[in-house]
Coordinates of C-alpha atoms in Angstrom, one line a residue:
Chain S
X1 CA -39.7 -5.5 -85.5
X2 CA -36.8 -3.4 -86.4
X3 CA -36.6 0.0 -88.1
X4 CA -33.2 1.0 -89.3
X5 CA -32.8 4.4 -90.8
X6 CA -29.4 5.9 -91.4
X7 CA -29.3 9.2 -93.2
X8 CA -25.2 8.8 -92.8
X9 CA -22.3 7.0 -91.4
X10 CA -18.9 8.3 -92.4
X11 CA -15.1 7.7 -91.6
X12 CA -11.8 9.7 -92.1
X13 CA -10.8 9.5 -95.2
X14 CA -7.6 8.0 -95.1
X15 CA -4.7 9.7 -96.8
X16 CA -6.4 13.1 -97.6
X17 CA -8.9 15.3 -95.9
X18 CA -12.6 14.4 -95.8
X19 CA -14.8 12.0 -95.0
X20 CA -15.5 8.6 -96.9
X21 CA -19.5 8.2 -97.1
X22 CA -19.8 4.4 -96.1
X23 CA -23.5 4.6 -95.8
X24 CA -26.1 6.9 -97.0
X25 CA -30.1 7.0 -96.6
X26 CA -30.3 3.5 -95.7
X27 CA -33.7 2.2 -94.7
X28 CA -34.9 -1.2 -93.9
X29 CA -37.3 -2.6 -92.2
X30 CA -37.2 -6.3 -90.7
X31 CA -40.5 -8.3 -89.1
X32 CA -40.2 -10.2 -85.7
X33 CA -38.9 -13.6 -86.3
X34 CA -38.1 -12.5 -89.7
X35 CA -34.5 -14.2 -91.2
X36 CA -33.1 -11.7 -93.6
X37 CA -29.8 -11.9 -95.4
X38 CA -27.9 -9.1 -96.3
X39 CA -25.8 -9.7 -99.5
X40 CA -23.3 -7.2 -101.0
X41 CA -19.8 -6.7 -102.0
X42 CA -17.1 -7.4 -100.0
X43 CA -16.3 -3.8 -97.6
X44 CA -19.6 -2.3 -98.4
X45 CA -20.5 -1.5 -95.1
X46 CA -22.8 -4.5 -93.9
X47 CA -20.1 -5.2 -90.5
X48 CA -20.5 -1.4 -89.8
X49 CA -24.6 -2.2 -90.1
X50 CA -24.4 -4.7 -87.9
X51 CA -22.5 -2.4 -85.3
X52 CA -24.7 0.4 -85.8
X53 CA -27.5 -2.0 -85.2
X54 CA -25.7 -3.2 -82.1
X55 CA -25.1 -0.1 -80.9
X56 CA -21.2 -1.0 -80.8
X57 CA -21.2 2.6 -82.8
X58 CA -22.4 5.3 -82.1
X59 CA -21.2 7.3 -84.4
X60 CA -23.9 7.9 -87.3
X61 CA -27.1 10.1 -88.4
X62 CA -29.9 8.5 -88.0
X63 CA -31.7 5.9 -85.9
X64 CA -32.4 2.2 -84.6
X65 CA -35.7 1.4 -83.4
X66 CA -36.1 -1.9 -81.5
X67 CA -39.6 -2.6 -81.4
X68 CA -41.3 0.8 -80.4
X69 CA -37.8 1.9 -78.3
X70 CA -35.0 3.6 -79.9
X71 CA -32.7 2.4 -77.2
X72 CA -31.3 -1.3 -77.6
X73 CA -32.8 -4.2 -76.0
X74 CA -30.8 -7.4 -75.8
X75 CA -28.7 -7.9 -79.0
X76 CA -27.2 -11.4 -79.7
X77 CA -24.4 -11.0 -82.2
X78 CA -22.4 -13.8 -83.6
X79 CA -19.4 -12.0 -84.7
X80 CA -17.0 -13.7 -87.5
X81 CA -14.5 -14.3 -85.1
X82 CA -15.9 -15.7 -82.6
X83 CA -14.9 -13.9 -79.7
X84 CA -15.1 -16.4 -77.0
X85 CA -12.7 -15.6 -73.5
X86 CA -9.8 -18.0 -73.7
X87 CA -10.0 -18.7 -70.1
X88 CA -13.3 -19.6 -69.6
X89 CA -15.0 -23.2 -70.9
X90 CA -17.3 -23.8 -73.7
X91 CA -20.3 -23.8 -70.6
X92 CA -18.8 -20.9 -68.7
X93 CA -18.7 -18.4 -72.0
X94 CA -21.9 -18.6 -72.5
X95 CA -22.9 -18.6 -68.8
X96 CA -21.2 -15.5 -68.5
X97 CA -23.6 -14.1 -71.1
X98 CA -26.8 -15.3 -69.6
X99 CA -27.6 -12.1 -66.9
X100 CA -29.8 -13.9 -64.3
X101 CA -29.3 -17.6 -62.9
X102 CA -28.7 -19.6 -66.2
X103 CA -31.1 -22.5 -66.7
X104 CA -29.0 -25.2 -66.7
X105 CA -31.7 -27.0 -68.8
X106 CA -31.6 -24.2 -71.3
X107 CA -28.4 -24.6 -71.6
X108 CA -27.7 -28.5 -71.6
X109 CA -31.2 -28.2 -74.6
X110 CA -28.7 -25.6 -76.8
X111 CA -25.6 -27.4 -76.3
X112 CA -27.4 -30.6 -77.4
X113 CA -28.8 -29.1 -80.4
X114 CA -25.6 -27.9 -81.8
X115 CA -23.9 -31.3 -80.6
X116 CA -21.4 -29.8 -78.0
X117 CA -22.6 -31.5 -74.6
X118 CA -19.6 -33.3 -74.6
X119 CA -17.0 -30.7 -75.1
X120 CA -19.1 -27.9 -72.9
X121 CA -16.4 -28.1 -69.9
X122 CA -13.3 -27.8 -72.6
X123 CA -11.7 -24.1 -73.3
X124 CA -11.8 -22.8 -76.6
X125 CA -8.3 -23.0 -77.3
X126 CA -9.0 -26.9 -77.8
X127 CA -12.1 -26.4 -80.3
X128 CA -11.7 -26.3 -84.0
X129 CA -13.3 -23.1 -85.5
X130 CA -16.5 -24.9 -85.9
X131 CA -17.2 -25.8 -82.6
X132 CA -16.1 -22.0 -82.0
X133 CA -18.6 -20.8 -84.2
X134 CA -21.1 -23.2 -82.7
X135 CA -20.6 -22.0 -79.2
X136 CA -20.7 -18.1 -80.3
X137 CA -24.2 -19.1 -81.7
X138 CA -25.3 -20.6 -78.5
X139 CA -24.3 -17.8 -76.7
X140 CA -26.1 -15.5 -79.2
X141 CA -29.3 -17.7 -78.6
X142 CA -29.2 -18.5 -75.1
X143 CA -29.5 -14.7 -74.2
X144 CA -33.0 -14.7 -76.0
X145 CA -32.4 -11.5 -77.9
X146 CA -34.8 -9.4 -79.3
X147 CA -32.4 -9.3 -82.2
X148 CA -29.8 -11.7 -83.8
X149 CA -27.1 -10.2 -86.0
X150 CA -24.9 -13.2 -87.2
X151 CA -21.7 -11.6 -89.5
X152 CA -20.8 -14.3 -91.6
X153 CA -20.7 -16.8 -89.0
X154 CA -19.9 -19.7 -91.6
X155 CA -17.0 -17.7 -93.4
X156 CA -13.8 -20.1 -94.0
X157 CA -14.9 -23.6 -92.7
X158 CA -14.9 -26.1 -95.5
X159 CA -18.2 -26.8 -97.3
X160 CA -19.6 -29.7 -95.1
X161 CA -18.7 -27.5 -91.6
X162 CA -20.1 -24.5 -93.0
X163 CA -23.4 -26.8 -93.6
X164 CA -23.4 -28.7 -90.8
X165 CA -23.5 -25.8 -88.8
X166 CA -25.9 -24.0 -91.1
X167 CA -28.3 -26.8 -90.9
X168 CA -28.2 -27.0 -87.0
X169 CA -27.9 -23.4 -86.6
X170 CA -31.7 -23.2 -88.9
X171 CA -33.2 -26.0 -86.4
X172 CA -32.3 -24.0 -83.4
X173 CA -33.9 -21.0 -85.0
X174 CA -36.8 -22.7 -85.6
X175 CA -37.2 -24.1 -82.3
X176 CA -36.4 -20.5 -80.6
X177 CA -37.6 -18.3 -82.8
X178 CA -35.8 -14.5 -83.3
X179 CA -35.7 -11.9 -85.6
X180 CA -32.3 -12.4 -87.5
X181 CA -30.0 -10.2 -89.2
X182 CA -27.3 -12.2 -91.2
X183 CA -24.6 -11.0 -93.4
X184 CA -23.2 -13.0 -95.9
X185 CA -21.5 -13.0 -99.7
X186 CA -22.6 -16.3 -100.6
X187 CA -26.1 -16.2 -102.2
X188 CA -27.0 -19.8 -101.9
X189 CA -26.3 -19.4 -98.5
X190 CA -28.6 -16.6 -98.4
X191 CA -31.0 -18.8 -100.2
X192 CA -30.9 -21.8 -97.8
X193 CA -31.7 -19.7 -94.6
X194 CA -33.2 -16.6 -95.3
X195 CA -36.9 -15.5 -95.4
X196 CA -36.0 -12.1 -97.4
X197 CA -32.9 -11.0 -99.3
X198 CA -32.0 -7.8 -99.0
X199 CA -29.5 -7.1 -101.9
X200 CA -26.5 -4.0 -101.1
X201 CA -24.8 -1.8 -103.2
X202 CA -21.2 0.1 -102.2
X203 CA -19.6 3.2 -101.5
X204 CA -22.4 4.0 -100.2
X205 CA -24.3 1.3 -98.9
X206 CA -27.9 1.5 -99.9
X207 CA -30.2 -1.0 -100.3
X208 CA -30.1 -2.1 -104.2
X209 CA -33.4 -4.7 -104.2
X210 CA -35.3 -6.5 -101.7
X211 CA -36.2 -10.2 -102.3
X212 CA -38.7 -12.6 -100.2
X213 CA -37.5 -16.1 -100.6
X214 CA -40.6 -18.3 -102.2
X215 CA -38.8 -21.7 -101.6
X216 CA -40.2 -23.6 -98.5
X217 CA -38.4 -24.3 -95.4
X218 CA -38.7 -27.9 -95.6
X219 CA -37.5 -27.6 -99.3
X220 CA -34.1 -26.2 -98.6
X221 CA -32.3 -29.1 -98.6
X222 CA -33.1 -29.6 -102.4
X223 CA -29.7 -28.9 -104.0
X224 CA -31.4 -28.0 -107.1
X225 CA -34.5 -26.1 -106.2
X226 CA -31.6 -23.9 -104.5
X227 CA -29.8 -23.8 -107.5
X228 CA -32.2 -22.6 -109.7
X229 CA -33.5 -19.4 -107.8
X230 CA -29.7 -18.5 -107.4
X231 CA -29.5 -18.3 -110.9
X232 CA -32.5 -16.1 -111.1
X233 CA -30.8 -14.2 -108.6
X234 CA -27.4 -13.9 -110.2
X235 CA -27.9 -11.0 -112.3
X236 CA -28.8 -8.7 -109.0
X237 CA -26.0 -10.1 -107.5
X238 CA -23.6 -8.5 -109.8
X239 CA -25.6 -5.6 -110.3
X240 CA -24.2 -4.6 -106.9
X241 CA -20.6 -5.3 -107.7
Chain M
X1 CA 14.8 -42.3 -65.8
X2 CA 15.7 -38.8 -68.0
X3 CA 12.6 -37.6 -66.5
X4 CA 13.4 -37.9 -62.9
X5 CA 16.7 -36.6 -63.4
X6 CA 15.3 -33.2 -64.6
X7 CA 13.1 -33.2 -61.7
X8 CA 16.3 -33.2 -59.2
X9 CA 18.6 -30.8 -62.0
X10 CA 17.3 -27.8 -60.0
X11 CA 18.7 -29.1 -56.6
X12 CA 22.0 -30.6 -58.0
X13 CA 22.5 -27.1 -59.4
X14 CA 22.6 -25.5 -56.4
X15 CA 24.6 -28.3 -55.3
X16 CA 26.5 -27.8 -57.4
X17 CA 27.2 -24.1 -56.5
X18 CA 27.8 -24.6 -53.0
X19 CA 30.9 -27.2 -54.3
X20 CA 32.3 -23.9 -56.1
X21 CA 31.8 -21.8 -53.2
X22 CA 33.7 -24.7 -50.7
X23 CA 36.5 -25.4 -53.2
X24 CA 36.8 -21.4 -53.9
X25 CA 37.4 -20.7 -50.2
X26 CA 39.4 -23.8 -49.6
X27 CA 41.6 -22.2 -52.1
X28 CA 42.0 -19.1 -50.8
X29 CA 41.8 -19.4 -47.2
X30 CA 40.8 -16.5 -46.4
X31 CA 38.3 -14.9 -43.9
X32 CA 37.2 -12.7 -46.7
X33 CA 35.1 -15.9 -48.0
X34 CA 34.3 -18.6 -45.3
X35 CA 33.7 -22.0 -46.0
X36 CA 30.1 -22.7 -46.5
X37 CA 29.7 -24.5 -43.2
X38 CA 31.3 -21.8 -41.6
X39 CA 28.5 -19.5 -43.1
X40 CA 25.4 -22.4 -42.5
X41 CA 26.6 -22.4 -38.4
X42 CA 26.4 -18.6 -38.4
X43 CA 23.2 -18.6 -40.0
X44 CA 22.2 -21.3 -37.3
X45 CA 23.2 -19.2 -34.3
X46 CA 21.4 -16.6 -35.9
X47 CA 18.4 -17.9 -36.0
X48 CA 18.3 -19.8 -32.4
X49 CA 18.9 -16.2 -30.8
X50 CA 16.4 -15.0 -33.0
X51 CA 18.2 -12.1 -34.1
X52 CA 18.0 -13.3 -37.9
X53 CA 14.2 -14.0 -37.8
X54 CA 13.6 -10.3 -35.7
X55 CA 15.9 -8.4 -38.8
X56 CA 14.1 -10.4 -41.5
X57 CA 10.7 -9.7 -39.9
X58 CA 11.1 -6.2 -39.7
X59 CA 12.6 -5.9 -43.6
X60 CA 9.8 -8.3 -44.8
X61 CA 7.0 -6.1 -43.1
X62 CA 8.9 -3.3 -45.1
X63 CA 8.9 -5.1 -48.4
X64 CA 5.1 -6.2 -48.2
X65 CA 4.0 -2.7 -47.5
X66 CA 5.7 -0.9 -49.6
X67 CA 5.5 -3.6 -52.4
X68 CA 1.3 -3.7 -51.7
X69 CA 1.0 0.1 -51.8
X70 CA 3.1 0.2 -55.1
X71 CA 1.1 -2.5 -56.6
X72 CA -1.9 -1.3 -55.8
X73 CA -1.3 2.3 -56.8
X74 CA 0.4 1.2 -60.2
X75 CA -2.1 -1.0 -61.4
X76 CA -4.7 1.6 -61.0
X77 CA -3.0 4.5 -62.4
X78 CA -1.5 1.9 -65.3
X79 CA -4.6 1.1 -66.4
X80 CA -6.0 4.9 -66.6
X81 CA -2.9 5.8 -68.5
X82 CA -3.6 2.7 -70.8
X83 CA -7.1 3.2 -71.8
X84 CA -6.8 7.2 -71.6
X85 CA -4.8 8.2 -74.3
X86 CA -4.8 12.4 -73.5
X87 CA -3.9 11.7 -69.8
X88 CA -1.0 9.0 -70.8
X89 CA 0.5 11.8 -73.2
X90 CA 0.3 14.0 -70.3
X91 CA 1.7 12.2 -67.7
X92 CA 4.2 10.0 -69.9
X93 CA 7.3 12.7 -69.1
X94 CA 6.5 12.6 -65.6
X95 CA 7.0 8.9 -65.6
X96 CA 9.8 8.9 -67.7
X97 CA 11.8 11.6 -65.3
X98 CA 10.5 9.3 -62.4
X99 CA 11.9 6.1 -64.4
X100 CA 15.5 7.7 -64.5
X101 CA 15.9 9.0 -60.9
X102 CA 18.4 7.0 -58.9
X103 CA 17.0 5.3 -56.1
X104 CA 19.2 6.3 -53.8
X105 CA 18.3 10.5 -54.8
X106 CA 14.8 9.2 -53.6
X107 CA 15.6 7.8 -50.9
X108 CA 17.8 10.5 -49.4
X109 CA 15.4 13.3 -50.6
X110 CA 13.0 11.3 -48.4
X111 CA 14.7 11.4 -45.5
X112 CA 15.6 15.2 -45.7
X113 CA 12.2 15.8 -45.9
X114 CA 10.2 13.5 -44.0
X115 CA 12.9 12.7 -41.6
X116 CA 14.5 9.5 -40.9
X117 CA 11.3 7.8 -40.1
X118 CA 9.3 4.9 -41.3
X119 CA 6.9 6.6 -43.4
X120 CA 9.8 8.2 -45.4
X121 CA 11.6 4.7 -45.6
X122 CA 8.1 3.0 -47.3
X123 CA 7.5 6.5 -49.4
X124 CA 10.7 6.1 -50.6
X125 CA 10.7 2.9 -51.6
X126 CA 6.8 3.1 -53.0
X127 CA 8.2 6.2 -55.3
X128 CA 11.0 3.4 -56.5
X129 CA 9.0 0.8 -57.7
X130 CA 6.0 2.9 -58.7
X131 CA 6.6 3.8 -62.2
X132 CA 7.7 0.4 -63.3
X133 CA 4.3 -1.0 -62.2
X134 CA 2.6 1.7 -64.0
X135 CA 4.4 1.1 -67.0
X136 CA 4.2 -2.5 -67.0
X137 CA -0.1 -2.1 -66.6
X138 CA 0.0 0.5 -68.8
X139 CA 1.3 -1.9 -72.0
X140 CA -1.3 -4.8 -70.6
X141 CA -4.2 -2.0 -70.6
X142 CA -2.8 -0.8 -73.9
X143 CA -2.7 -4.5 -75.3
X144 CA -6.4 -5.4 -74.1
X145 CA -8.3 -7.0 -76.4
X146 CA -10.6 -4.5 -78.4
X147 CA -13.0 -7.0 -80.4
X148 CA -13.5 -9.2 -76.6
X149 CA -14.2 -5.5 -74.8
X150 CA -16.6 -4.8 -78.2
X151 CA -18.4 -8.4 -77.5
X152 CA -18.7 -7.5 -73.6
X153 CA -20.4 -4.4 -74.5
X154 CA -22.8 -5.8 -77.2
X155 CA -23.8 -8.6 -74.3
X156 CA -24.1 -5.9 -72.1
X157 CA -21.7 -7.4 -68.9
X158 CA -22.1 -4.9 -67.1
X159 CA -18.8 -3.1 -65.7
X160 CA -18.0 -5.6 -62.7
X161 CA -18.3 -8.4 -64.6
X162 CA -16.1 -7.0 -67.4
X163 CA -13.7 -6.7 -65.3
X164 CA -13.3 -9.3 -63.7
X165 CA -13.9 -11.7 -66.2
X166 CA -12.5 -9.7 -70.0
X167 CA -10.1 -7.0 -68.2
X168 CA -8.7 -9.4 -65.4
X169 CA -7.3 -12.1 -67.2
X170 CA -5.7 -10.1 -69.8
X171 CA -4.0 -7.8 -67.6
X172 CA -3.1 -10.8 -64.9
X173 CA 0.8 -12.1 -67.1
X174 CA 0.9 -8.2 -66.7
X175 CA 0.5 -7.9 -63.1
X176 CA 2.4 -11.1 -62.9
X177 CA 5.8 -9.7 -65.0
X178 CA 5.1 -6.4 -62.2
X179 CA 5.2 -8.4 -59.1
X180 CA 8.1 -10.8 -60.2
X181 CA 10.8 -7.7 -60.7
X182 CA 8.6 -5.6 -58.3
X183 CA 9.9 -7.9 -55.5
X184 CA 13.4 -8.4 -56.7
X185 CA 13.6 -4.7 -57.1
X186 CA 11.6 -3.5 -54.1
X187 CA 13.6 -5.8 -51.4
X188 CA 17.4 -4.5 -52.9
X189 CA 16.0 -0.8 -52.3
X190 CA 14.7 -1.8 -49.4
X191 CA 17.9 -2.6 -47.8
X192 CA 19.8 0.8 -48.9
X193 CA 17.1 2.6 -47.4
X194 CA 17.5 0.4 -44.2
X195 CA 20.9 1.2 -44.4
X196 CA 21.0 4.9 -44.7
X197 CA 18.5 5.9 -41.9
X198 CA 16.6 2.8 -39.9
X199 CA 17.9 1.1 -37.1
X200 CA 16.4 -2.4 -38.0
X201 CA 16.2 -4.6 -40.5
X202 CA 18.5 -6.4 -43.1
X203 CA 20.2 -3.8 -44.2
X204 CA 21.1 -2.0 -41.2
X205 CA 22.5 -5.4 -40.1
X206 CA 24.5 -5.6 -43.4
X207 CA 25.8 -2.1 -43.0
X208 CA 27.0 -3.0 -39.3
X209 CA 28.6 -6.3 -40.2
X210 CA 30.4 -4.3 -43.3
X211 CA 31.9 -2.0 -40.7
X212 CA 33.1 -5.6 -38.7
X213 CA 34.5 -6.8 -42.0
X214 CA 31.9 -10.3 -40.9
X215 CA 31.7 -11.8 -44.2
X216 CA 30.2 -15.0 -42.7
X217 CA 27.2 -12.9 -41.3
X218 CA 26.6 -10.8 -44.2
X219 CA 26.3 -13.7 -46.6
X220 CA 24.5 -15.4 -43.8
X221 CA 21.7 -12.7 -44.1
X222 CA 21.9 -12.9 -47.6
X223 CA 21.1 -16.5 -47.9
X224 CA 18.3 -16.1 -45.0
X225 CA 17.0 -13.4 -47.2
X226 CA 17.0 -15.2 -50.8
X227 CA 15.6 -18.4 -49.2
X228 CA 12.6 -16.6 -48.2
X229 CA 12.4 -14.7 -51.5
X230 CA 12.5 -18.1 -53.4
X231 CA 9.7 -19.6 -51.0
X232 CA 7.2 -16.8 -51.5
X233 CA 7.6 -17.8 -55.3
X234 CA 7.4 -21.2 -55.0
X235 CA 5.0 -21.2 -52.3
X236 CA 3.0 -18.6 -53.6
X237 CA 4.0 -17.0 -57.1
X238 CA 4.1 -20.5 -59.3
X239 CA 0.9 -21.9 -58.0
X240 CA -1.0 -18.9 -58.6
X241 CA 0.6 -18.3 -62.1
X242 CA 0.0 -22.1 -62.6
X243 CA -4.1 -22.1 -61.4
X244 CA -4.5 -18.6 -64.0
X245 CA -2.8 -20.4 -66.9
X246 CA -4.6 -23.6 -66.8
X247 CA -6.6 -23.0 -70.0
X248 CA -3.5 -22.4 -72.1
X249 CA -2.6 -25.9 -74.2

């Protein structure tokens, strides 16, 4: 499991003296294989989470415990760009990733799932952003992590993409299964993969309302049984905004 | 058809400029500027009693040296100064004063000091070209990309692999733009320096056939020179630049 606690993460203020409070007493705690969505407005803080989390900064009060260590084990992180080496193929990015020998059946088994076999020895200058995205996903799950942070991986791809990918990106996690932390403004979206929603507030980031989803995996595809818990959930939703 | 044309515009170019040269000396038939078979059976003499292929040897040695040590040194120190931004505001006056000091100043001072040796001829010539390498890496270690270093990091790389596999290939067009006018500057400074205090070489050659007023063996040295300069970026410049940019659409 994860424990997050941050008592505070702050920045410059820009302009003036001070700091700007981005988070404050922020506490959550997420099961192993757990899928939880984090929802809030837009530059509340949930990319800085993720870093924190990630250890990419260091630069707060308080702590991250991995399991029973406070250090970080191996952290998958699907960025929202996707942040794959432009000189390097589709099979070689996520080689590179991979520390020991990488299973070439391990990998051949991810790239099948998210449908890339055929473009794994092209370089990412030649994929659309979907295939990008794909990729960074596989990367993120070939390293088995103990944790997967995904920040809004399916942000600006058109509606089918951004499904598409969703729907292949839930069948991988259910096959390999990992405790996920994914950031995301769109509450069906939240809906459709998450096992808890865990609603943010702003300036500071807090956590606002914590949501288990009651729908069924296998139910998820049902437009509206989807529909109707998001309008149940509307009202928190703006709540936070 | 338009295609193979292109193919041969380089050569008929420099065709092209030989027909200037022949009908420019024609014209002014003078010794001042032989014809360029005049120049060609010079340079052919030249190199059948080996004394072309001896000089060049010597001022090639020179120029890989000197050129290797710059390199080498620059790219280190560049990308320090780029990724270190108290050290870069420390040392960015001494690079600028070392930018704007003539060449030649160095290369004297050099001699004075060190004596008209080898060593002070390669110092002199690594203390030329130094700072532009270092400047040129510094901008490429400057320019790295901070979200690709960030993803390294979270995936944990390790240092080796970072950089040989993140850093590297960002900083190669760098080291690239540093080696092309690091050779055509290195090998000009490297013949004043063989002019003012070695007894071998290019430019000591140049010097003597000045003081002979031998046009046809200065610009036969000249041509032996360029030639090899335009073989070692043929032969080994574009195909490396080529293999590293093969990703690019």
């Amino acid at each position: 499991m994860i424990a997050i606690n941050i008592k505070s993460k702050t920045y410059p203020a820009k302009g003036r003296a001070g700091q700007h409070l981005a988070i404050a007493d922020f506490k959550l705690a997420i099961n192993a294989n757990e899928f939880v969505c984090l929802v809030g407005p837009s530059g509340c803080g949930k990319t800085t989470l993720l870093n924190i989390v990630a250890d990419l900064d260091r630069d707060y009060d308080g702590e991250i415990k991995v399991g029973q260590v406070q250090t970080q084990s191996k952290i998958g992180y699907v960025f929202q760009n996707p942040r794959l080496l432009p000189w390097r193929t589709v099979r070689e990015n996520i080689e590179l990733a991979i520390e020991d020998n990488p299973s070439a059946e391990n990998m051949d088994t991810l790239l099948d799932v998210m449908q890339l076999s055929q473009f794994q020895h092209v370089y990412p200058e030649r994929l659309s952003l979907g295939m990008s995205r794909r990729v960074a996903i596989i990367r993120a799950f070939a390293i088995n992590p103990n944790v997967l942070l995904m920040d809004e991986p399916f942000v600006s791809l058109d509606a089918a993409t951004a499904r598409q990918i969703r729907t292949l990106t839930v069948k991988l996690w259910q096959q390999r299964p990992h405790t996920v932390l994914f950031v995301t403004h769109d509450l069906r979206e939240a809906i459709t993969l998450a096992d808890r929603i865990v609603f943010l507030s702003s300036a500071p980031m807090q956590v606002v309302r914590e949501i288990k989803v009651p729908i069924a995996r296998h139910e998820r595809d049902n437009e509206q049984v989807i529909e109707a818990f998001r309008q149940q959930l509307l009202h928190v939703q703006h709540s936070t905004t | 058809m338009l295609i193979k044309f292109r193919k041969f515009l380089p050569v008929l170019s420099l065709l092209a400029l030989v027909l200037v040269w022949q009908v420019l000396a024609t014209c002014l038939n003078s010794n001042n500027l032989p014809i360029p078979l005049v120049v060609g059976n010079v340079l052919w003499q030249g190199c059948l009693s080996g004394q072309i292929p001896y000089h060049l040897g010597i001022t090639l040695l020179r120029l890989v040296v000197s050129f290797s040590i710059a390199m080498l040194l620059g790219c280190g120190i560049g990308v320090v100064l780029g990724r270190n931004k108290k050290l870069d505001a420390f040392f960015d006056n001494w690079l600028v004063i070392f930018l704007n000091i003539p060449a030649l100043v160095t290369i004297i001072l050099c001699y004075v000091w060190f004596g008209l040796t080898e060593v002070a001829a390669i110092l002199a010539v690594v203390i030329n070209k130094l700072p532009n390498v270092i400047v040129t890496i510094r901008e490429g270690a400057r320019a790295l990309d901070q979200d690709l270093l960030e993803m390294a990091r979270c995936y944990r790389l390790g240092r080796k692999k970072t950089l040989l596999h993140v850093v590297w290939p960002q900083l190669y067009p760098y080291v690239m733009g540093a080696t092309r006018t690091g050779l055509a500057l290195v090998w000009k400074i490297i013949l004043v320096v063989e002019l003012l205090g070695r007894s071998n070489g290019v430019g000591f050659q140049l010097y003597s056939f000045f003081q002979l007023f031998d046009v046809a063996n200065l610009l036969a040295y000249t041509i032996a020179f360029v030639a090899i300069i335009q073989l070692l970026e043929l032969m080994v410049l574009k195909p490396l630049d080529t293999k590293a940019q093969r990703w690019r659409r």
